[in-house]
Structure formats: C-alpha cells, structure tokens
Short mmCIF file of C-alpha atoms and ligand atoms in Angstrom, two decimals:
data_model
loop_
_atom_site.label_atom_id
_atom_site.label_comp_id
_atom_site.label_asym_id
_atom_site.label_seq_id
_atom_site.Cartn_x
_atom_site.Cartn_y
_atom_site.Cartn_z
CA MET A 24 6.42 -21.51 -16.88
CA HIS A 25 3.05 -20.08 -17.83
CA ARG A 26 1.89 -23.41 -19.22
CA ALA A 27 2.98 -25.24 -16.07
CA VAL A 28 0.83 -22.94 -13.98
CA ILE A 29 -2.19 -23.54 -16.20
CA VAL A 30 -1.73 -27.30 -16.12
CA LEU A 31 -1.46 -27.22 -12.34
CA SER A 32 -4.64 -25.18 -12.11
CA VAL A 33 -6.54 -27.64 -14.32
CA LEU A 34 -5.34 -30.58 -12.23
CA THR A 35 -6.37 -28.83 -9.04
CA LEU A 36 -9.74 -28.07 -10.55
CA ALA A 37 -10.22 -31.69 -11.63
CA ALA A 38 -9.26 -33.00 -8.22
CA CYS A 39 -11.18 -30.62 -6.02
CA GLY A 40 -14.03 -29.23 -8.09
CA PRO A 41 -14.77 -25.57 -8.68
CA ALA A 42 -15.41 -24.75 -5.02
CA LEU A 43 -11.70 -25.07 -4.23
CA LEU A 44 -10.15 -23.12 -7.08
CA PRO A 45 -6.66 -21.91 -6.20
CA ALA A 46 -6.59 -18.40 -4.81
CA GLN A 47 -4.88 -16.93 -7.85
CA THR A 48 -6.37 -13.61 -8.83
CA LYS A 49 -3.95 -12.63 -11.57
CA ALA A 50 -5.70 -10.86 -14.41
CA PRO A 51 -4.37 -11.94 -17.82
CA GLY A 52 -2.41 -9.26 -19.65
CA ALA A 53 -1.87 -7.09 -16.60
CA LEU A 54 1.02 -6.06 -14.37
CA ASP A 55 0.25 -6.83 -10.73
CA ILE A 56 1.95 -5.05 -7.84
CA TYR A 57 1.49 -6.27 -4.28
CA VAL A 58 2.39 -3.77 -1.55
CA ILE A 59 2.82 -6.12 1.41
CA ASP A 60 2.51 -5.11 5.06
CA VAL A 61 5.82 -5.75 6.83
CA GLU A 62 5.25 -3.27 9.67
CA GLY A 63 7.06 -0.21 8.45
CA GLY A 64 9.61 -2.12 6.41
CA ASN A 65 9.38 -2.81 2.69
CA ALA A 66 8.22 -5.73 0.55
CA THR A 67 6.81 -4.87 -2.85
CA LEU A 68 6.18 -7.58 -5.44
CA PHE A 69 5.84 -6.96 -9.18
CA VAL A 70 4.38 -9.76 -11.33
CA THR A 71 4.23 -9.53 -15.13
CA PRO A 72 1.52 -11.13 -17.30
CA ASN A 73 3.97 -14.00 -17.96
CA HIS A 74 4.44 -14.56 -14.22
CA GLU A 75 7.95 -13.12 -14.20
CA SER A 76 8.53 -11.58 -10.79
CA LEU A 77 10.52 -8.85 -9.11
CA LEU A 78 10.48 -8.48 -5.33
CA MET A 79 11.82 -5.34 -3.66
CA ASP A 80 12.92 -6.12 -0.11
CA THR A 81 11.93 -8.80 2.35
CA GLY A 82 10.66 -7.17 5.56
CA ASN A 83 12.07 -7.31 9.07
CA ALA A 84 14.68 -9.37 10.91
CA GLY A 85 14.80 -11.38 14.12
CA ALA A 86 11.52 -12.52 15.62
CA ALA A 87 9.63 -10.69 12.85
CA ALA A 88 11.40 -12.52 10.00
CA ALA A 89 9.09 -15.55 9.97
CA ARG A 90 5.99 -13.34 10.14
CA ASP A 91 7.14 -11.08 7.30
CA ALA A 92 8.43 -13.89 5.07
CA GLY A 93 5.06 -15.59 5.63
CA ARG A 94 3.20 -12.47 4.55
CA ILE A 95 5.36 -12.24 1.41
CA MET A 96 4.65 -15.91 0.66
CA GLU A 97 0.89 -15.27 0.84
CA ALA A 98 1.29 -12.75 -1.99
CA VAL A 99 3.66 -15.08 -3.86
CA GLN A 100 1.03 -17.81 -3.70
CA ASP A 101 -1.78 -15.49 -4.67
CA ALA A 102 0.25 -14.60 -7.78
CA GLY A 103 0.85 -18.28 -8.55
CA LEU A 104 4.65 -17.95 -8.49
CA GLN A 105 7.05 -20.90 -8.20
CA GLN A 106 10.15 -18.72 -7.82
CA ILE A 107 11.29 -15.12 -7.39
CA ASP A 108 13.05 -14.19 -10.63
CA HIS A 109 14.64 -10.95 -9.41
CA LEU A 110 15.08 -9.76 -5.84
CA ILE A 111 16.27 -6.25 -5.04
CA ILE A 112 17.55 -5.54 -1.57
CA THR A 113 17.36 -1.75 -1.74
CA HIS A 114 19.81 -1.18 1.13
CA TRP A 115 21.30 -2.82 4.19
CA HIS A 116 18.76 -1.92 6.85
CA GLY A 117 17.04 -4.64 8.85
CA ASP A 118 13.53 -3.57 7.79
CA HIS A 119 14.54 -4.26 4.16
CA PHE A 120 16.77 -7.36 4.14
CA GLY A 121 15.66 -8.81 7.50
CA GLY A 122 13.33 -11.55 6.25
CA LEU A 123 15.58 -12.67 3.38
CA ALA A 124 17.08 -15.88 4.81
CA GLU A 125 13.64 -16.99 5.97
CA LEU A 126 12.10 -16.22 2.57
CA ALA A 127 14.93 -17.95 0.68
CA SER A 128 14.20 -21.11 2.67
CA LYS A 129 10.65 -21.09 1.27
CA ILE A 130 11.11 -20.24 -2.43
CA PRO A 131 13.97 -20.21 -4.96
CA ILE A 132 15.41 -16.77 -5.74
CA ARG A 133 17.10 -16.62 -9.15
CA GLU A 134 18.80 -13.21 -9.04
CA PHE A 135 19.93 -11.05 -6.13
CA ILE A 136 20.36 -7.34 -6.82
CA ASP A 137 21.87 -4.86 -4.35
CA HIS A 138 23.84 -1.60 -4.29
CA GLY A 139 27.13 -3.14 -3.12
CA PRO A 140 28.78 -3.22 0.32
CA ASN A 141 27.13 -1.90 3.47
CA ALA A 142 28.09 1.71 4.22
CA GLN A 143 26.67 1.86 7.75
CA PRO A 144 28.51 -0.54 10.06
CA GLY A 145 26.22 -2.41 12.44
CA GLU A 146 26.06 -5.89 13.88
CA LEU A 147 22.89 -7.05 12.12
CA ALA A 148 23.90 -6.08 8.58
CA ASP A 149 27.59 -6.90 8.93
CA ASN A 150 26.88 -10.31 10.38
CA PHE A 151 24.31 -11.03 7.66
CA LEU A 152 26.62 -9.92 4.85
CA GLN A 153 29.53 -11.91 6.20
CA ASN A 154 27.84 -15.15 7.19
CA THR A 155 24.47 -15.52 5.47
CA TYR A 156 24.27 -13.57 2.21
CA PRO A 157 27.24 -15.28 0.48
CA GLN A 158 25.53 -18.66 0.94
CA LEU A 159 22.19 -17.35 -0.33
CA ILE A 160 23.63 -15.90 -3.53
CA ALA A 161 26.12 -18.71 -4.23
CA LYS A 162 23.85 -20.63 -6.60
CA SER A 163 22.06 -17.65 -8.13
CA LYS A 164 22.93 -14.62 -10.20
CA HIS A 165 24.26 -11.68 -8.19
CA THR A 166 24.09 -8.17 -9.64
CA VAL A 167 25.43 -4.97 -8.13
CA ALA A 168 23.08 -2.36 -9.57
CA LYS A 169 24.34 0.87 -11.09
CA ALA A 170 22.18 3.89 -11.80
CA GLY A 171 21.21 3.63 -15.48
CA ASP A 172 21.07 -0.19 -15.54
CA LYS A 173 18.05 -2.01 -16.89
CA ILE A 174 16.62 -5.09 -15.21
CA ALA A 175 15.59 -7.43 -18.02
CA MET A 176 11.94 -8.45 -17.66
CA ALA A 177 9.84 -9.42 -20.69
CA GLY A 178 7.16 -6.83 -21.45
CA LEU A 179 8.33 -4.47 -18.72
CA ASP A 180 10.72 -1.53 -18.78
CA VAL A 181 12.59 -1.59 -15.45
CA ARG A 182 15.34 0.94 -14.93
CA VAL A 183 17.60 1.48 -11.97
CA VAL A 184 17.53 5.25 -11.37
CA THR A 185 19.37 5.38 -8.03
CA SER A 186 21.95 3.06 -6.48
CA ASP A 187 24.83 3.37 -4.01
CA GLY A 188 24.29 7.11 -3.74
CA GLU A 189 24.45 7.72 -7.51
CA THR A 190 21.51 8.92 -9.60
CA ILE A 191 20.98 8.71 -13.36
CA LYS A 192 22.72 11.49 -15.27
CA THR A 193 20.67 11.21 -18.46
CA PRO A 194 16.93 11.88 -18.31
CA LEU A 195 14.56 9.04 -19.16
CA PRO A 196 13.01 9.31 -22.66
CA GLY A 197 10.68 12.30 -22.79
CA ALA A 198 11.89 13.69 -19.45
CA GLY A 199 14.47 16.39 -18.60
CA LYS A 200 12.41 19.56 -18.28
CA PRO A 201 13.40 22.16 -15.61
CA ASN A 202 11.85 21.34 -12.23
CA PRO A 203 10.07 24.41 -10.79
CA TYR A 204 10.21 23.08 -7.21
CA CYS A 205 14.02 23.09 -6.96
CA ALA A 206 14.25 26.73 -5.80
CA ASN A 207 12.53 25.96 -2.46
CA PHE A 208 14.41 22.76 -1.68
CA LYS A 209 15.51 22.17 1.93
CA PRO A 210 18.27 19.55 2.27
CA ALA A 211 17.79 16.52 4.54
CA ASP A 212 19.55 13.24 5.02
CA ALA A 213 19.22 10.39 7.49
CA ASN A 214 22.15 7.95 7.68
CA ALA A 215 24.66 6.27 5.39
CA GLU A 216 22.43 3.55 3.93
CA ASP A 217 19.06 5.16 3.11
CA PRO A 218 20.59 7.45 0.41
CA ARG A 219 22.26 4.42 -1.22
CA SER A 220 18.95 2.67 -1.88
CA VAL A 221 18.41 0.98 -5.21
CA GLY A 222 15.48 2.85 -6.76
CA ILE A 223 13.60 1.72 -9.85
CA TYR A 224 11.31 3.21 -12.47
CA VAL A 225 8.89 0.74 -14.03
CA ALA A 226 6.85 1.22 -17.19
CA TYR A 227 4.27 -1.23 -18.51
CA GLY A 228 2.83 0.14 -21.75
CA LYS A 229 1.56 3.60 -20.81
CA PHE A 230 1.54 2.85 -17.08
CA ARG A 231 4.47 4.30 -15.10
CA THR A 232 5.51 3.92 -11.49
CA ILE A 233 8.56 4.50 -9.31
CA HIS A 234 9.88 3.04 -6.04
CA LEU A 235 13.00 4.65 -4.62
CA GLY A 236 13.47 2.52 -1.51
CA ASP A 237 14.43 4.87 1.32
CA VAL A 238 16.32 7.42 -0.82
CA THR A 239 16.57 10.69 1.15
CA LYS A 240 15.79 14.27 0.20
CA ASN A 241 19.36 15.10 -0.85
CA LYS A 242 19.32 12.29 -3.40
CA GLU A 243 15.82 13.25 -4.52
CA PHE A 244 17.33 16.63 -5.30
CA ALA A 245 20.20 15.05 -7.25
CA LEU A 246 17.70 13.01 -9.26
CA MET A 247 15.17 15.77 -9.87
CA CYS A 248 17.14 19.06 -10.01
CA PRO A 249 17.71 21.29 -11.80
CA ASN A 250 15.99 19.13 -14.41
CA ASN A 251 13.41 16.42 -13.73
CA LYS A 252 15.15 13.30 -15.08
CA ILE A 253 12.16 11.02 -14.46
CA GLY A 254 9.18 12.92 -15.88
CA VAL A 255 5.76 12.08 -14.47
CA VAL A 256 4.41 8.83 -13.06
CA ASP A 257 0.96 7.43 -12.46
CA VAL A 258 1.81 5.89 -9.10
CA LEU A 259 4.43 6.74 -6.48
CA LEU A 260 5.29 3.64 -4.43
CA GLY A 261 6.90 3.36 -1.00
CA LEU A 262 7.61 6.96 0.04
CA HIS A 263 10.22 5.72 2.56
CA HIS A 264 7.39 4.66 4.89
CA GLY A 265 6.12 8.25 4.80
CA GLN A 266 9.09 9.65 6.75
CA ALA A 267 10.16 13.26 6.59
CA SER A 268 13.83 12.61 5.75
CA SER A 269 12.43 11.83 2.27
CA ASN A 270 9.45 13.07 0.24
CA SER A 271 10.50 16.56 -0.78
CA GLN A 272 8.33 18.57 -3.12
CA VAL A 273 11.07 18.37 -5.75
CA LEU A 274 10.28 14.67 -5.95
CA VAL A 275 6.62 14.20 -5.02
CA HIS A 276 5.14 17.28 -6.67
CA ALA A 277 7.30 17.13 -9.79
CA LEU A 278 6.50 13.44 -10.39
CA HIS A 279 2.82 14.47 -10.44
CA PRO A 280 1.55 11.06 -9.28
CA ARG A 281 -2.19 10.41 -9.42
CA VAL A 282 -1.90 7.79 -6.70
CA ALA A 283 0.61 7.28 -3.89
CA ILE A 284 0.90 4.04 -1.90
CA MET A 285 2.78 4.43 1.39
CA ASN A 286 4.54 1.51 3.14
CA ASN A 287 4.17 2.97 6.63
CA GLY A 288 3.82 1.20 9.98
CA THR A 289 1.61 1.75 13.02
CA ARG A 290 4.02 4.36 14.38
CA LYS A 291 6.44 4.81 11.52
CA GLY A 292 5.76 7.32 8.80
CA GLY A 293 2.56 9.06 7.88
CA GLU A 294 4.20 12.08 9.50
CA PRO A 295 2.33 15.40 9.26
CA GLU A 296 4.99 17.05 7.07
CA VAL A 297 4.88 14.21 4.55
CA MET A 298 1.09 14.07 4.59
CA LYS A 299 0.95 17.80 3.81
CA THR A 300 3.39 17.37 0.93
CA VAL A 301 1.43 14.44 -0.50
CA PHE A 302 -2.04 15.97 -0.05
CA SER A 303 -0.90 19.21 -1.73
CA SER A 304 0.73 17.40 -4.64
CA PRO A 305 -0.75 18.64 -7.94
CA GLY A 306 -2.85 16.00 -9.66
CA LEU A 307 -2.94 13.61 -6.71
CA GLU A 308 -6.24 11.73 -6.56
CA ASP A 309 -5.66 9.31 -3.68
CA LEU A 310 -3.14 8.28 -1.06
CA TRP A 311 -3.36 4.65 0.03
CA GLU A 312 -1.60 3.52 3.22
CA LEU A 313 -0.55 0.12 4.50
CA HIS A 314 -1.47 1.20 8.02
CA PHE A 315 -3.26 3.56 10.27
CA SER A 316 -0.37 5.54 11.78
CA VAL A 317 -0.65 7.18 15.18
CA LEU A 318 1.80 9.78 13.87
CA SER A 319 -1.00 11.03 11.57
CA GLY A 320 -3.95 11.13 13.96
CA GLN A 321 -7.33 11.92 12.43
CA GLU A 322 -5.92 15.30 11.47
CA TYR A 323 -3.77 13.89 8.70
CA THR A 324 -4.95 10.36 8.03
CA VAL A 325 -6.80 9.24 4.92
CA PRO A 326 -10.23 7.59 5.24
CA GLY A 327 -10.02 4.03 6.52
CA MET A 328 -11.21 2.64 3.22
CA PHE A 329 -7.79 3.55 1.78
CA ILE A 330 -5.90 1.91 4.69
CA ALA A 331 -5.08 -1.79 4.53
CA ASN A 332 -4.19 -2.58 8.15
CA ILE A 333 -5.20 -1.67 11.66
CA VAL A 334 -3.63 -2.97 14.89
CA ASP A 335 -4.13 -6.07 17.03
CA ASP A 336 -5.84 -4.12 19.83
CA GLN A 337 -7.92 -1.58 18.00
CA GLN A 338 -8.81 1.58 19.89
CA SER A 339 -12.45 2.62 19.76
CA ALA A 340 -11.47 5.91 18.15
CA MET A 341 -8.43 7.40 16.48
CA PRO A 342 -7.25 10.55 18.33
CA ILE A 343 -7.64 13.76 16.34
CA ALA A 344 -4.15 15.07 17.06
CA PRO A 345 -1.11 13.31 15.66
CA VAL A 346 1.02 11.65 18.34
CA PRO A 347 4.64 12.77 18.19
CA ALA A 348 7.13 9.93 17.76
CA PRO A 349 9.05 9.11 20.96
CA PRO A 350 12.80 9.77 20.84
CA PRO A 351 14.44 6.78 19.13
CA GLY A 352 16.54 4.39 21.15
CA PRO A 353 16.17 1.49 23.56
CA GLY A 354 13.98 3.54 25.93
CA ALA A 355 11.22 4.08 23.35
CA PRO A 356 8.00 2.16 24.06
CA PRO A 357 7.10 -0.36 21.35
CA PRO A 358 4.73 0.82 18.61
CA PRO A 359 1.17 -0.52 18.57
CA ALA A 360 1.50 -4.19 17.61
CA HIS A 361 0.20 -5.81 14.46
CA ASN A 362 1.17 -9.47 14.36
CA GLY A 363 -2.24 -10.80 13.36
CA LYS A 364 -3.68 -11.23 9.86
CA ALA A 365 -2.11 -8.71 7.47
CA TYR A 366 -3.55 -7.36 4.25
CA TRP A 367 -1.87 -6.07 1.13
CA ILE A 368 -2.72 -3.29 -1.23
CA LYS A 369 -2.79 -4.67 -4.75
CA LEU A 370 -2.42 -2.66 -7.91
CA THR A 371 -3.31 -4.08 -11.32
CA ALA A 372 -2.15 -2.06 -14.32
CA GLU A 373 -3.17 -2.46 -17.96
CA LYS A 374 -0.99 -1.56 -20.93
CA ASP A 375 -3.28 1.33 -21.89
CA GLY A 376 -2.42 3.01 -18.55
CA THR A 377 -5.65 2.11 -16.75
CA PHE A 378 -5.02 0.74 -13.26
CA THR A 379 -7.02 -0.52 -10.30
CA VAL A 380 -6.01 -0.39 -6.64
CA THR A 381 -7.61 -2.81 -4.16
CA ASN A 382 -7.55 -2.89 -0.38
CA GLN A 383 -7.48 -6.58 0.53
CA ARG A 384 -8.88 -5.95 4.02
CA ASN A 385 -12.19 -4.35 3.06
CA ARG A 386 -12.23 -5.21 -0.68
CA PHE A 387 -12.56 -1.53 -1.52
CA SER A 388 -11.30 -1.05 -5.04
CA LYS A 389 -10.94 1.95 -7.33
CA THR A 390 -10.09 2.12 -11.01
CA TYR A 391 -8.14 5.03 -12.45
CA GLY A 392 -8.49 5.78 -16.16
CA ALA A 393 -5.46 6.10 -18.40
CA GLY A 394 -3.35 9.21 -17.73
CA LEU A 395 -1.97 11.72 -20.22
ZN1 ZN B 205 0.72 -4.32 10.01
ZN1 ZN B 206 13.16 1.52 5.62
#
C-alpha cells in the first residue's frame, strides 16, 4: 500500500516535473486528522503513517450529499488514500450518515462500523437502512461496535468508549480517578440517537484524543462519573457541533484538553453555554472552530485565525451579541449558506505527543509541545 503510493508519486513526478507534485502533505511518521467542514454535520478522517484510514461520519444527506462527499474526497486525496479502511457511522442522523452512498460511489470502504439498529424512527434513516445500507455493506466487513472494543489499526490505539447507549465500565489504563466535577452535574439529553453515538478514544504514542460523536450530557456523566474512566486528552474533537445538550463540565473540564476542535456550522453550535464551558476549561490553550457561528456573535467567538470557514455572503462585521437560534421546525429560516469552497482543520500528531493544528483557509498553524 505504502509502496504503491510512493511509486505513483515518482511516476507523477517523472511525467509532470516538480511543478505539478501531487497535493499530498502527509508528514512521514505522523498521525494526521482532518476535521472536514460538512456544515454542522460530522466528517473526521484519521490517517496513520502507513496510510491506514478511519473516517468518522460522512456529512449531510439530500442535495448536500454530493457537496459533502466531495469535501471528504478532497481530504482523502490530500492524504493520498486509495480506500477508506474503517468507516464509523456514529449514529443514524442525516448529518452523520447522509453523504455515505455518495461517498461509497467514489472510493472503496473496507469496513463499516455502527452502533446497531436505528432507535429514532424517521423516514430518512429508516429508508436508508432498509434500502441502501445493506447493499453498501454487502461486500465489506460490517461491525456493530460495543463499548470496550478495539478497532485494529497498526501503530494506533483506537478504543470504542461509547456505543448504543453503553459506556465502558473499566477505566482506560492509568485512568479511573474520582471526577471532582460530578457533584455539579445537570442532566440533559436530546433524542434517541445522539446518546447512542459510537465514541472513540485514540492514542498515537503519547498523543491522545477523543471524539464522542453526538453523545449527550447524560452519557458523558455515565462515562466520567463518579470516576473519570478516560483520563486526560491532548485534543477534544467534535463537541457535538458545540451544542448545549452535550459538553458538560464533567466531560470537558475533566478531560483537561489543551486544544478543542469544534465541528459547528454557521448557525449550529458555538452556543454561549458551550463556549463558556470550553473557555473556562482548565489547561485549555485554544479552541478551533470549523465555522463562524452566528450563535456565538463576537461576544463568544474565537479570533478568526482559529476559524476555518466563513459564509458565501460574508457580512462586513460580525454582530457583538449572539443571535438566538430560531425555534426548530419547517418555519425556521435557513442558516447562512456555505456551499462554496470549504476548508478543513488539519491536525498532525507526532509519537512524542507534539502536535500541530493548521487552518487550511488562512494557513495559520500552531504547534503544541508534548503534554504531561
Ligand atoms: Zn461551511
Ligand atoms: Zn450531529
């Protein structure tokens, strides 16, 4: 696999000359993580030094599927991948599985991982699971993830820590201390599917990160209380788009992340309550966001250098006050559109725990030294 990629690169070089080198930017000996903009959905791609890949979720459905699958393919090509080795669909919401059929028509997917049957009846998911998914998985491996499972990837420690509403019962090695934030916990849930998300913990040498899909506060409590079964991480990924039904202190503060990368949309997530929790998290150095969110306003947003995407029709100034989200439902006006060129946030981690985060839009990049 690795050799094939090198040979291809040499051929391309010979044919085109150095001016047209392929756009691969993979650093040798590093774990790359692409946080891809799918407009308040999720698509996060992990690529090991040997070009083994794990994709979490595939963006949105319907008219957005081609756009989001295309954005994922840009990252796939940047990483020099010929296939997706492992695909996790965290849960059966359209912003997570929506682009799957479109993506599967563009690149082979070798293993499909999910939490099991849909728990929240709805036309989109039920139709997909009945008519499309069985065909997609027919020629590949299909795994129903259980909390405690490992996903085999050479050089990487990938553990399923939440799935189908269950959380790991045994702490990860070195974890399991009492969590001081549990006493002030306020329960919150959202729907039947978010809490069933497949969540993973990933370690590469000394570097540690976690992505819990859209797991809600009640499951965060189950995972983190009374004892913290995860320990600390360098980077917290996803944050359920920055929505307030997730992101309790028992999770965010106890994980003690140095960096958080939020998969929010233009009007989804980046909510004031979540921003306060993240900004007050002990040890946090930076929050990076996939988007400016009108729900943050200037009051809560991070500087633009940490934000990967803007909107198609950019306002001359961001209002100071956060804009409250309209009531959900068919009467809600559409969020500010972003269908144009999209940018990812890319993280490159070394085995010694050093990692670099880069904003593809403005090329701003910051390196974080190895943690404790
Ligand atoms: Zn966008
Ligand atoms: Zn979601």
